[in-house]
PDB file of C-alpha atoms in Angstrom:
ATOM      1  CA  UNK A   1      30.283  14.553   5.150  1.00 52.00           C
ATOM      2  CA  UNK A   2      28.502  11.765   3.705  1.00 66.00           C
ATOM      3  CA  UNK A   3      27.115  10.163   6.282  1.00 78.00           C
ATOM      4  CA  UNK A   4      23.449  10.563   7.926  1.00 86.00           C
ATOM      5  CA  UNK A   5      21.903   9.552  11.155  1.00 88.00           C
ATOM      6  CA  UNK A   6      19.076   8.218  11.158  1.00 90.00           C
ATOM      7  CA  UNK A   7      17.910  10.523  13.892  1.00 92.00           C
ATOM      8  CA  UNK A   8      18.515  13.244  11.593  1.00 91.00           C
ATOM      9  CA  UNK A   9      16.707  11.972   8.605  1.00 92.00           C
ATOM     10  CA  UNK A  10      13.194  11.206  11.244  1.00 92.00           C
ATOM     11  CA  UNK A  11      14.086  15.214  12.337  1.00 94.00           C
ATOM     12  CA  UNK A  12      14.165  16.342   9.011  1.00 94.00           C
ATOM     13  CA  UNK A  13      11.325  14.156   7.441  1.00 93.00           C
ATOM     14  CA  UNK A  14       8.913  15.622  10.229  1.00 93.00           C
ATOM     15  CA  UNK A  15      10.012  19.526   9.494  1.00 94.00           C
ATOM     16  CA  UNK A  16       9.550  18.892   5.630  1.00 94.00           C
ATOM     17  CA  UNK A  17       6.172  16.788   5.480  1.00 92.00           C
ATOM     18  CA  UNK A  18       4.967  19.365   8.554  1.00 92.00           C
ATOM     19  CA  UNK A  19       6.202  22.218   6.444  1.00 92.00           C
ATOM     20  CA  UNK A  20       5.880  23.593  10.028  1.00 92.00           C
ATOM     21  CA  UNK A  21       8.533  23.679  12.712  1.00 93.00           C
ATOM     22  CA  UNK A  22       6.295  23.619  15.472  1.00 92.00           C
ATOM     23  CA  UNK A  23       3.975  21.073  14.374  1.00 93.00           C
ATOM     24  CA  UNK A  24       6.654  18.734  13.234  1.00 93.00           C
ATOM     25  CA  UNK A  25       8.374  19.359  17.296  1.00 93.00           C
ATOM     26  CA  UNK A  26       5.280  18.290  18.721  1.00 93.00           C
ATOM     27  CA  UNK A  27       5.184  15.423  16.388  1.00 93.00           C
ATOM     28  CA  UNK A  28       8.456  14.200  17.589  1.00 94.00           C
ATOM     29  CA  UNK A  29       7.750  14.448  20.754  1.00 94.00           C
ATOM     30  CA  UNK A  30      10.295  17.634  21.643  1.00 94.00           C
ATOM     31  CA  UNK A  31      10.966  21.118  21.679  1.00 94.00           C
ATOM     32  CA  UNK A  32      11.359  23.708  18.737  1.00 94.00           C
ATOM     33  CA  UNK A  33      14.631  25.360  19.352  1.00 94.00           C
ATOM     34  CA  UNK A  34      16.823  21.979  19.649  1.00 94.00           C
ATOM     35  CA  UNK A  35      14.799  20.925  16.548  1.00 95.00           C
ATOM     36  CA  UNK A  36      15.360  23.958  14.393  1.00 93.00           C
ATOM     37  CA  UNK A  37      19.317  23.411  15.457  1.00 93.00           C
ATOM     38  CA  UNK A  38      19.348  19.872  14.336  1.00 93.00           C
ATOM     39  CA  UNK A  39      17.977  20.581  10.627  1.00 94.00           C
ATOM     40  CA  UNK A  40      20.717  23.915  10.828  1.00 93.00           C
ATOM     41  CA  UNK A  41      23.059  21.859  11.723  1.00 92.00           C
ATOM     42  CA  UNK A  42      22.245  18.775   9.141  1.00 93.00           C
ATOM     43  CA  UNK A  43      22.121  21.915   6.593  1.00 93.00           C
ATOM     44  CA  UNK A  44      25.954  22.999   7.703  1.00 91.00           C
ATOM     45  CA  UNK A  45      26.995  19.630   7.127  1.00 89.00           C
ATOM     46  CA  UNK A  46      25.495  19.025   3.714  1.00 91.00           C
ATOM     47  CA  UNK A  47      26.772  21.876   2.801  1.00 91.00           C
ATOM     48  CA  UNK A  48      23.015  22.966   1.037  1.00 93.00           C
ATOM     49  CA  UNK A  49      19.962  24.526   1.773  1.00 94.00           C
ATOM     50  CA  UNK A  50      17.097  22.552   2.502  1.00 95.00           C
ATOM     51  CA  UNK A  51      14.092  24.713   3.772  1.00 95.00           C
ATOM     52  CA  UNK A  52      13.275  27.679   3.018  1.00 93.00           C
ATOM     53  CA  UNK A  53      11.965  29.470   5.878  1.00 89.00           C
ATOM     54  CA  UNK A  54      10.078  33.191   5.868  1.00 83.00           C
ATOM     55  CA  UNK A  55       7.215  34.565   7.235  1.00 79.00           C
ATOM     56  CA  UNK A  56       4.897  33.068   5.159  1.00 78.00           C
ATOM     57  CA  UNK A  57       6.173  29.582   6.767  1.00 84.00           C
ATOM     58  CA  UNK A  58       8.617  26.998   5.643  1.00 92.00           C
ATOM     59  CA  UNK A  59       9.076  25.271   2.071  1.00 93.00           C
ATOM     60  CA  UNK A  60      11.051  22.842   0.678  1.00 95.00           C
ATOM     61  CA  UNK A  61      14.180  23.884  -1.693  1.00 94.00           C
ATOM     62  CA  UNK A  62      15.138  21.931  -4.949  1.00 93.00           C
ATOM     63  CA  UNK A  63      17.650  19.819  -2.344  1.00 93.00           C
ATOM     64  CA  UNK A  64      15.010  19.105   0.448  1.00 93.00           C
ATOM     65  CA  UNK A  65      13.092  17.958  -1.990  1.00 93.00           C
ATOM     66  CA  UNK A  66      15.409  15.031  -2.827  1.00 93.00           C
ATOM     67  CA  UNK A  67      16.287  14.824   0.386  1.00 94.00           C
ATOM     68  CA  UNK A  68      12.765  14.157   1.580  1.00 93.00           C
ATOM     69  CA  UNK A  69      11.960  11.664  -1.199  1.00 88.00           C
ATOM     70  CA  UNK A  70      15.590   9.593  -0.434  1.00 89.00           C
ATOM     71  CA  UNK A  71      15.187   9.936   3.064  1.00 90.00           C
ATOM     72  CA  UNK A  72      12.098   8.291   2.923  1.00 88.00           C
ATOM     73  CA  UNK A  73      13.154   5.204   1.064  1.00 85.00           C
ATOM     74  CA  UNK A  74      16.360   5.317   3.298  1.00 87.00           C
ATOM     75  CA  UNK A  75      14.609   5.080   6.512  1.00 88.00           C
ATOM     76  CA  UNK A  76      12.005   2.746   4.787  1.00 85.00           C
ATOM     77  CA  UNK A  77      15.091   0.473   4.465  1.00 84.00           C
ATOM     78  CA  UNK A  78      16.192   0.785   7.669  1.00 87.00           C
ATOM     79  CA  UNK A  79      12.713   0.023   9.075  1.00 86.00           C
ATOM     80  CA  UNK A  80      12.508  -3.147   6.300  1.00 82.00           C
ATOM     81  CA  UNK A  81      15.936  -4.534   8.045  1.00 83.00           C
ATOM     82  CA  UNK A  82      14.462  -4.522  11.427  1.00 83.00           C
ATOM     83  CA  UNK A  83      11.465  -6.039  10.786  1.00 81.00           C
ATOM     84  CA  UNK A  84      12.435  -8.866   8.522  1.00 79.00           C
ATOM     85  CA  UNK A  85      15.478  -9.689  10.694  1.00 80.00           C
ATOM     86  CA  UNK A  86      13.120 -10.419  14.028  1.00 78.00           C
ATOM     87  CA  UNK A  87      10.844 -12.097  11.956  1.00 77.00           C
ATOM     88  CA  UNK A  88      13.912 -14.403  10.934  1.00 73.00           C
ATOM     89  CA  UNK A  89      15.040 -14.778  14.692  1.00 71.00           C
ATOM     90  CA  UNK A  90      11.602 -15.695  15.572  1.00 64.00           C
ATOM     91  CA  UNK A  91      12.367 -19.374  14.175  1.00 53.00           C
ATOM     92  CA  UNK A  92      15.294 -19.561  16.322  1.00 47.00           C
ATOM     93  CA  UNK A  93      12.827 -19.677  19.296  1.00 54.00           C
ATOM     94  CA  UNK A  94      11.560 -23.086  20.700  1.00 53.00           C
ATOM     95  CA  UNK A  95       8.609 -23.810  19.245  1.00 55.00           C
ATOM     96  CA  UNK A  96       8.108 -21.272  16.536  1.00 55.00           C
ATOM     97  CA  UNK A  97       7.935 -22.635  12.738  1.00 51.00           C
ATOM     98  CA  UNK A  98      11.558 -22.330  11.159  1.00 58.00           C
ATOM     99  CA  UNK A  99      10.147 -19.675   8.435  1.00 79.00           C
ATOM    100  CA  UNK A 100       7.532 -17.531   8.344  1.00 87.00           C
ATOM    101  CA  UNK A 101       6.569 -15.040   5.322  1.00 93.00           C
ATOM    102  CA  UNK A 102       4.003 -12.138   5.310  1.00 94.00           C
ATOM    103  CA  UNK A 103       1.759 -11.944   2.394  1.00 96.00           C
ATOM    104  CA  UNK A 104       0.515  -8.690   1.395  1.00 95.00           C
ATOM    105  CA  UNK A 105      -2.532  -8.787  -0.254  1.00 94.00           C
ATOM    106  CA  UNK A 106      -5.506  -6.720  -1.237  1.00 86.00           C
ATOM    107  CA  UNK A 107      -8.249  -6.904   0.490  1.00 75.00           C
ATOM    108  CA  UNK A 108     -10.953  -9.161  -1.569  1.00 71.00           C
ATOM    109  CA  UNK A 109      -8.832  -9.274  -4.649  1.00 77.00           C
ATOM    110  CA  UNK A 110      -7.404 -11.792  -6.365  1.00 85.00           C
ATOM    111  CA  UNK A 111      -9.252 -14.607  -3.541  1.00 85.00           C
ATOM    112  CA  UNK A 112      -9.293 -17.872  -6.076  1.00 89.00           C
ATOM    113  CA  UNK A 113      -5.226 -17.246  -7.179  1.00 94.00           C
ATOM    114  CA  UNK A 114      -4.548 -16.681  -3.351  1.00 94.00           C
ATOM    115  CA  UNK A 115      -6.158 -19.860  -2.389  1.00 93.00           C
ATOM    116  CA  UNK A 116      -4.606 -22.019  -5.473  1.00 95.00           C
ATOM    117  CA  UNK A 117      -1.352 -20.314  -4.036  1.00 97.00           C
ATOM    118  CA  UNK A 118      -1.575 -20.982  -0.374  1.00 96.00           C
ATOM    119  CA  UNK A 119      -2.661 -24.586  -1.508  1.00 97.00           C
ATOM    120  CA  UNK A 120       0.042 -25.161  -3.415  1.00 97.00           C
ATOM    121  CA  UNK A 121       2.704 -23.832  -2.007  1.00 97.00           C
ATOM    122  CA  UNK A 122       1.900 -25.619   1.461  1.00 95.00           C
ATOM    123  CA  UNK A 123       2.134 -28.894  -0.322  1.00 95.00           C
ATOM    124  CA  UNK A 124       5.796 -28.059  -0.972  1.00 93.00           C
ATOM    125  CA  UNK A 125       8.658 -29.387   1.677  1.00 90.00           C
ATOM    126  CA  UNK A 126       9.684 -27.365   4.439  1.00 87.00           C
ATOM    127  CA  UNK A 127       7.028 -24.630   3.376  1.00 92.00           C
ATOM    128  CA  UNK A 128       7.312 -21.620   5.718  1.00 92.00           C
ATOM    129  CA  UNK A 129       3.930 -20.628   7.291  1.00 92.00           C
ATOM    130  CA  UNK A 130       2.386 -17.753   5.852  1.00 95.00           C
ATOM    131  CA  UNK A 131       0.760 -14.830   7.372  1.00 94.00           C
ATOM    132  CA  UNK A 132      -1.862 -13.204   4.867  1.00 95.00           C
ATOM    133  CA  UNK A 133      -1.956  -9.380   5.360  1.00 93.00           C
ATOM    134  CA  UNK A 134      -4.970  -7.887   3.545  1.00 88.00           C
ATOM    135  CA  UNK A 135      -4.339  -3.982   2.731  1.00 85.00           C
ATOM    136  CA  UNK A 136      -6.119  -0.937   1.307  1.00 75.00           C
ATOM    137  CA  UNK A 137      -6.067  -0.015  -2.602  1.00 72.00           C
ATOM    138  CA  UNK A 138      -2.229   1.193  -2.676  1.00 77.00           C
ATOM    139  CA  UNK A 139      -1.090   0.297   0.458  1.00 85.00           C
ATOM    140  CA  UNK A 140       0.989  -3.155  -0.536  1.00 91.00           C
ATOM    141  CA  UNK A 141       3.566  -1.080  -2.067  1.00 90.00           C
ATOM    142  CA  UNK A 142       4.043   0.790   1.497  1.00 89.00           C
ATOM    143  CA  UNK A 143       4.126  -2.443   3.084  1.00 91.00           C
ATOM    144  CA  UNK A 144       6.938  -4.304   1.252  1.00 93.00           C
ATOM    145  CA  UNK A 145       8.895  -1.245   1.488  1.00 90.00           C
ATOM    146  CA  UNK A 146       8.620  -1.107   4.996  1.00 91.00           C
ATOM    147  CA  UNK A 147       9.349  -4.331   5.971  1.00 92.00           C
ATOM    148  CA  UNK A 148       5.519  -4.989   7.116  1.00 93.00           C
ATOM    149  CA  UNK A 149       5.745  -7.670   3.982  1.00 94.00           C
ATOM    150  CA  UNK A 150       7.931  -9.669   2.376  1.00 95.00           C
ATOM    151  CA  UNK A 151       6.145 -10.688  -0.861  1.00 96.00           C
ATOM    152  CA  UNK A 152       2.821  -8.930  -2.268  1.00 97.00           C
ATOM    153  CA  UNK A 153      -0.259  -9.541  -4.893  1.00 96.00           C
ATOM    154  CA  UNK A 154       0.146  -5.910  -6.650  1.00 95.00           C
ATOM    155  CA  UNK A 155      -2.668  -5.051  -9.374  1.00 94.00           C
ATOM    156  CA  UNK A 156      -1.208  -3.036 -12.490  1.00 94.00           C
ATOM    157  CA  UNK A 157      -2.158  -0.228 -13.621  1.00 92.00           C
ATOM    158  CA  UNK A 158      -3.381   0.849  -9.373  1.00 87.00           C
ATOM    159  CA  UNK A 159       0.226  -0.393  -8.144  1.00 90.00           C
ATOM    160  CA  UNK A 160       3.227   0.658  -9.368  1.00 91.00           C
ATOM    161  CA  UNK A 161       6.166  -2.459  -9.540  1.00 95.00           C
ATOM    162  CA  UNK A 162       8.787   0.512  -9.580  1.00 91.00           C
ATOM    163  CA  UNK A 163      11.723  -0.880  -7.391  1.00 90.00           C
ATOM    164  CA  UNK A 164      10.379  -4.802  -6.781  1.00 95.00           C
ATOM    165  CA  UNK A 165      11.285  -7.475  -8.628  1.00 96.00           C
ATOM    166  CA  UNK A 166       7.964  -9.164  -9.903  1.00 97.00           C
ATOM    167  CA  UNK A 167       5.749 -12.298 -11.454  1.00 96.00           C
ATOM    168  CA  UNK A 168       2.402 -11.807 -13.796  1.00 97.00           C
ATOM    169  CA  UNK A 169       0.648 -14.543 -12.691  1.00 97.00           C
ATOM    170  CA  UNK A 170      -3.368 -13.536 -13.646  1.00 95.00           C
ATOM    171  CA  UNK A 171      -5.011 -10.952 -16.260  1.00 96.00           C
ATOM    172  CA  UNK A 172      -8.725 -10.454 -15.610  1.00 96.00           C
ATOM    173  CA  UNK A 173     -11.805  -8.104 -16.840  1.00 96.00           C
ATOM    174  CA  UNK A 174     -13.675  -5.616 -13.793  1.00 96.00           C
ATOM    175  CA  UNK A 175     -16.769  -5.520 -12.857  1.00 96.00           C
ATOM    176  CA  UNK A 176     -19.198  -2.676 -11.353  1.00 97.00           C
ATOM    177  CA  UNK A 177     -20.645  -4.514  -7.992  1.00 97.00           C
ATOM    178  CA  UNK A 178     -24.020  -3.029  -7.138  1.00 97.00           C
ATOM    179  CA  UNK A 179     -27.514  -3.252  -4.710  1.00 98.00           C
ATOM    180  CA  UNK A 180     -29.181  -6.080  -6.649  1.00 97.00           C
ATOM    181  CA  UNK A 181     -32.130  -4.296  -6.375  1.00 94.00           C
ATOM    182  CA  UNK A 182     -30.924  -1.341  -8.182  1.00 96.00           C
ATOM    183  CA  UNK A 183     -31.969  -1.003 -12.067  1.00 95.00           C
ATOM    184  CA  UNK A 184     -28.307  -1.119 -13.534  1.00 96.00           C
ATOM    185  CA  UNK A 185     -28.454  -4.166 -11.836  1.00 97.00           C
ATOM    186  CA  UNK A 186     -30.567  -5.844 -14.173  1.00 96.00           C
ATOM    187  CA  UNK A 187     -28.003  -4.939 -17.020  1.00 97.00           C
ATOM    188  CA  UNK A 188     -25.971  -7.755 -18.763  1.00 97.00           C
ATOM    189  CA  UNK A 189     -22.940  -5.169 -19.049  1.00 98.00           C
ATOM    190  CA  UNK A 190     -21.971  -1.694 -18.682  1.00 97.00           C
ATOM    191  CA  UNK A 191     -19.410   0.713 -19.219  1.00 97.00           C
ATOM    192  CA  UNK A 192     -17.468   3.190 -17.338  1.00 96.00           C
ATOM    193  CA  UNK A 193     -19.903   6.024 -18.440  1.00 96.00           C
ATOM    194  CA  UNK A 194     -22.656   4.266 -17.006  1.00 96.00           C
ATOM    195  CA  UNK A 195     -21.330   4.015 -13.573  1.00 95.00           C
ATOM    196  CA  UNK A 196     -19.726   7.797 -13.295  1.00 90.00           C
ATOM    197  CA  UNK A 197     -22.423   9.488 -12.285  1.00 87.00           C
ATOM    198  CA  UNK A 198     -24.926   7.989 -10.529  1.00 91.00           C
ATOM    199  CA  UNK A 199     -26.170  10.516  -7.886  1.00 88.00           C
ATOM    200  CA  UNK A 200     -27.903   7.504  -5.474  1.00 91.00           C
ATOM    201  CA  UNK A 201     -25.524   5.558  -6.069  1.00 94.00           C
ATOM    202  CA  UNK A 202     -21.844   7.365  -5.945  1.00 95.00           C
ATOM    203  CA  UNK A 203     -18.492   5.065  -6.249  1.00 93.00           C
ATOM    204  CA  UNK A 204     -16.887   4.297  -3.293  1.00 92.00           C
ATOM    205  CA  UNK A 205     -13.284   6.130  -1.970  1.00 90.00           C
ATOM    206  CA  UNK A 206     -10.715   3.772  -1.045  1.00 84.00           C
ATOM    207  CA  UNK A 207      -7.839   5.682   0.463  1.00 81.00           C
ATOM    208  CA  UNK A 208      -4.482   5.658  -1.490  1.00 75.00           C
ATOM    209  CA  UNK A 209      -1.874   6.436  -0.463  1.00 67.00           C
ATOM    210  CA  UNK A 210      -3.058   7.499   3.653  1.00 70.00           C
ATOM    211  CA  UNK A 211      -6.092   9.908   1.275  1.00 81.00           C
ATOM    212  CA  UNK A 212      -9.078   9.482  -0.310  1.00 87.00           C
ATOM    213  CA  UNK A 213      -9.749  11.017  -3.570  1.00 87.00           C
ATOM    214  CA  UNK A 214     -12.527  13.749  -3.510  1.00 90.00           C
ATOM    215  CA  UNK A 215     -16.026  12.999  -4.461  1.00 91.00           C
ATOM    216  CA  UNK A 216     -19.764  11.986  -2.814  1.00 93.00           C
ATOM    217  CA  UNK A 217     -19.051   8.367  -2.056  1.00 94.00           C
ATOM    218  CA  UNK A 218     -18.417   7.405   1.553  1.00 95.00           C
ATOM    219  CA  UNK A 219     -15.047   6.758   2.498  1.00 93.00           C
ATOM    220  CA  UNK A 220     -14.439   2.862   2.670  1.00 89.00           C
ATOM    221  CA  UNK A 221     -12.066   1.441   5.564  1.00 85.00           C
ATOM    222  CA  UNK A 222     -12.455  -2.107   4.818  1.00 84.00           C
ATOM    223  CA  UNK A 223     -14.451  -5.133   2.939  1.00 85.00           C
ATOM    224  CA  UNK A 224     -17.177  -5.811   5.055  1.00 89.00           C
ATOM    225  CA  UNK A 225     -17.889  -2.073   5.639  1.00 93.00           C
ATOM    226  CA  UNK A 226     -17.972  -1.436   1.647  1.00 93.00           C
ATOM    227  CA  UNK A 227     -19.956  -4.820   1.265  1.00 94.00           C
ATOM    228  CA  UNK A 228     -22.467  -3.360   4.285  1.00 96.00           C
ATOM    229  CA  UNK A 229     -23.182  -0.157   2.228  1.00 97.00           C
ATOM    230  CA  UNK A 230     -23.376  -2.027  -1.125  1.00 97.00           C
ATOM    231  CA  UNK A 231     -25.950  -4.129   0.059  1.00 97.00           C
ATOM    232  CA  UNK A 232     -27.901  -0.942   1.677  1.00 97.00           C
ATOM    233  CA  UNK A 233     -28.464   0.713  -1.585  1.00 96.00           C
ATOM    234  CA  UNK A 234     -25.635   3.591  -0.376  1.00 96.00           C
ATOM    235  CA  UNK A 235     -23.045   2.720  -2.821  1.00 97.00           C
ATOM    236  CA  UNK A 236     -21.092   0.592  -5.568  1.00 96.00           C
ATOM    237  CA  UNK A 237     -17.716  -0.295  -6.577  1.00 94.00           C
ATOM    238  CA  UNK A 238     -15.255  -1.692  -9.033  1.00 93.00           C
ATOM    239  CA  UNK A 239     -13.191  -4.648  -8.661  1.00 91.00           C
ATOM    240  CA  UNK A 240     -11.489  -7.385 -10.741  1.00 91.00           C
ATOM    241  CA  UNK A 241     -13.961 -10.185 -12.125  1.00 93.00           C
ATOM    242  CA  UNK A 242     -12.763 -12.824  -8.957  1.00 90.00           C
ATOM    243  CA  UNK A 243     -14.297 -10.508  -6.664  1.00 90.00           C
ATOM    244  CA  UNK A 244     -16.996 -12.313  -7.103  1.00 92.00           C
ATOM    245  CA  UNK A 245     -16.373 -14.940  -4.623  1.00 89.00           C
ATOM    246  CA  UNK A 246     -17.017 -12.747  -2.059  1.00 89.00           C
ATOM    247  CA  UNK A 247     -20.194 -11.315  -2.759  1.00 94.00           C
ATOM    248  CA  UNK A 248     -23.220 -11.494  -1.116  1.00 96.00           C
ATOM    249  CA  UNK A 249     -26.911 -12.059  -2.156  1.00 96.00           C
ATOM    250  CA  UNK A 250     -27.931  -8.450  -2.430  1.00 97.00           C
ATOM    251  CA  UNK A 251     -24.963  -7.984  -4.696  1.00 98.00           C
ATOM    252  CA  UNK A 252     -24.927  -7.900  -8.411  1.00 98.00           C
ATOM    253  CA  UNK A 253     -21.524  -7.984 -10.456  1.00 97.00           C
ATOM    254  CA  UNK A 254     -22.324  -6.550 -13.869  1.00 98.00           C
ATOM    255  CA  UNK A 255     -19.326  -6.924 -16.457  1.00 98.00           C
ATOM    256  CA  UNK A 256     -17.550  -3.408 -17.573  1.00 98.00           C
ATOM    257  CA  UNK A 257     -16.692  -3.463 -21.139  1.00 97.00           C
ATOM    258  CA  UNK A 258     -14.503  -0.918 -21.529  1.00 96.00           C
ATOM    259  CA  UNK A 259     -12.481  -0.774 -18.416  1.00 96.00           C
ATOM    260  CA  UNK A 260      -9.164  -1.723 -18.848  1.00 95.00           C
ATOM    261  CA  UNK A 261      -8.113  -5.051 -17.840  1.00 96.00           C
ATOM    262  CA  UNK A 262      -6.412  -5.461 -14.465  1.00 95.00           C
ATOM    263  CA  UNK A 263      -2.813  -7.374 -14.264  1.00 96.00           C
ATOM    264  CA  UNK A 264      -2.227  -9.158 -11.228  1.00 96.00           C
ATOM    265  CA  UNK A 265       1.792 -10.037  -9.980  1.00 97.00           C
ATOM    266  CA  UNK A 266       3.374 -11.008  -7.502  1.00 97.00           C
ATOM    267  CA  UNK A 267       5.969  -9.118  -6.342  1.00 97.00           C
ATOM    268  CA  UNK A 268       9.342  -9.050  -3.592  1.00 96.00           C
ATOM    269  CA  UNK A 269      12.265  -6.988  -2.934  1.00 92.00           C
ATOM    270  CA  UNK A 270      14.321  -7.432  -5.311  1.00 90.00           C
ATOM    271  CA  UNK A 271      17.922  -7.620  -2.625  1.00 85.00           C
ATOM    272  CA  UNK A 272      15.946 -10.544  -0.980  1.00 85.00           C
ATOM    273  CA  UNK A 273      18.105 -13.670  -0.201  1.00 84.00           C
ATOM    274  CA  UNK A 274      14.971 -15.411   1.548  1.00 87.00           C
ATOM    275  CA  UNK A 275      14.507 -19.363   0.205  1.00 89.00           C
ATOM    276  CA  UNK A 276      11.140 -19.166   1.689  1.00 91.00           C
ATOM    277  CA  UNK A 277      10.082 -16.601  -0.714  1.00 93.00           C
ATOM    278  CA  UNK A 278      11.685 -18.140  -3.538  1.00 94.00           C
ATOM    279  CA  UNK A 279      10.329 -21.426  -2.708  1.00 95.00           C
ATOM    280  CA  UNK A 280       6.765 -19.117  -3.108  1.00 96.00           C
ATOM    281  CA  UNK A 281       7.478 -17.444  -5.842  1.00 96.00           C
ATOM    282  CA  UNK A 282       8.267 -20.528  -7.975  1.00 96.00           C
ATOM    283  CA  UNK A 283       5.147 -21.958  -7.150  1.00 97.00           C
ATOM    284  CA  UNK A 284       3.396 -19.005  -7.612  1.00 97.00           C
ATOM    285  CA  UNK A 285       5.193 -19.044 -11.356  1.00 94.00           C
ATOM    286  CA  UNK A 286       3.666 -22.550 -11.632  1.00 95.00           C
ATOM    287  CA  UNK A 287      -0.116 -21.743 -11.321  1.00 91.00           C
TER     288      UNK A 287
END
């Protein structure tokens, strides 16, 4: 057959990112023996092998392996459909605006081209309203895949436009943000060298991807946290030039001269039918 439930795929999706039958039961909330039937079953059916399972544990065969990745996007999809479709009822309820649209953005990026944008695109007739999301590094991509968004400000080369349909709309420099009392701080530029290796000052660790990279910085959850430990001395960071606008006086945005310049787009599903979103994007195409 064809066909798969959607049950099945959340069943199987838990076994194969667990690696671990028993974990990924108590994950789900049930037993291990009707679980381990399901995925033998779903196995029967396909008519391949998707774990393989000894006594060293469980592991994924060449199939389960597409399986996992297509199964992700698949329920992704089906997650995308519910979301977006309440979020269109909600204007048939009295009182609620006829269209609303969920920005993704990153946090403390791009903050003078979202503000043009919001500006400008609420000038237009019968603008839907629209609710500003801020996100982690990677997490925009996540977001418009799973419905949370409908449109995003993605930041090439840190998000990947694989799968959206997309509009450059700003190319900027970075810059290392630092304590301004700290002596790089008194620098008129700096490179990536510079910054690398600093052991009282480490780089911060934004998560990507639900993980942070390894390394001695502390492990940043959102702006005012990293802009807290900036301003304490306990760490620095890298961000597009129109960061800026956010920082405070104890920070010190020194230019990086050979960091490699950072592409900002805006980006959609591309099977979207919305006019709200198109009535965005054109505007955003107009800045």
């Amino acid at each position: 057959m064809d066909t798969l439930e959607t049950r099945e795929l959340k069943y199987f999706l838990a076994v194969a990112e667990e690696l671990h039958f028993g974990r990924a039961a108590e994950r789900l909330g049930m037993a291990q023996p009707p679980l381990s039937r399901a995925i033998q079953q779903l196995e029967r059916r396909l008519g391949v092998r998707l774990l393989e399972r000894n006594r060293r544990g469980v592991s994924l065969t060449g199939a389960g392996e597409v399986l996992l990745h297509e199964g992700r996007a698949a329920l992704d999809a089906i997650t995308a459909a519910a979301r977006r479709t309440r979020r269109a009822g909600g204007s048939d309820s009295p009182g609620s605006p006829r269209n609303r649209l969920v920005l993704a953005v990153k946090a403390a990026a791009s903050h003078e081209l979202l503000h043009k944008l919001l500006d400008a695109y609420a000038a237009e007739p019968d603008a839907a309203e629209i609710e500003v999301l801020p996100s982690g590094t990677c997490e925009q991509e996540e977001m418009l895949r799973d419905g949370r968004a409908d449109v995003a400000l993605m930041h090439t080369p840190y998000n990947s436009l694989a799968g959206f349909d997309s509009e450059e709309l700003l190319t900027e420099g970075q810059i290392a943000i630092l304590p301004a009392g700290h002596p790089l701080a008194a620098r008129t530029t700096l490179s990536l060298a510079d910054i690398s290796d600093i052991p009282d000052l480490p780089l911060a660790r934004w998560p990507r991807h639900g993980t942070y990279p390894p390394g001695p910085g502390p492990e940043i959850h959102d702006q005012t946290q990293l802009a807290q430990l900036i301003a304490l001395g306990r760490t620095m960071a890298v961000f597009p030039d129109s960061a800026r606008a956010w920082l405070w006086a104890e920070h010190t945005a020194v230019p990086l001269t050979d960091a490699h310049p950072i592409v900002t787009h805006i980006a959609w599903p591309p099977h979207s039918r919305s006019l709200a979103l198109a009535g965005l994007i054109r505007t955003a195409a107009r800045l």
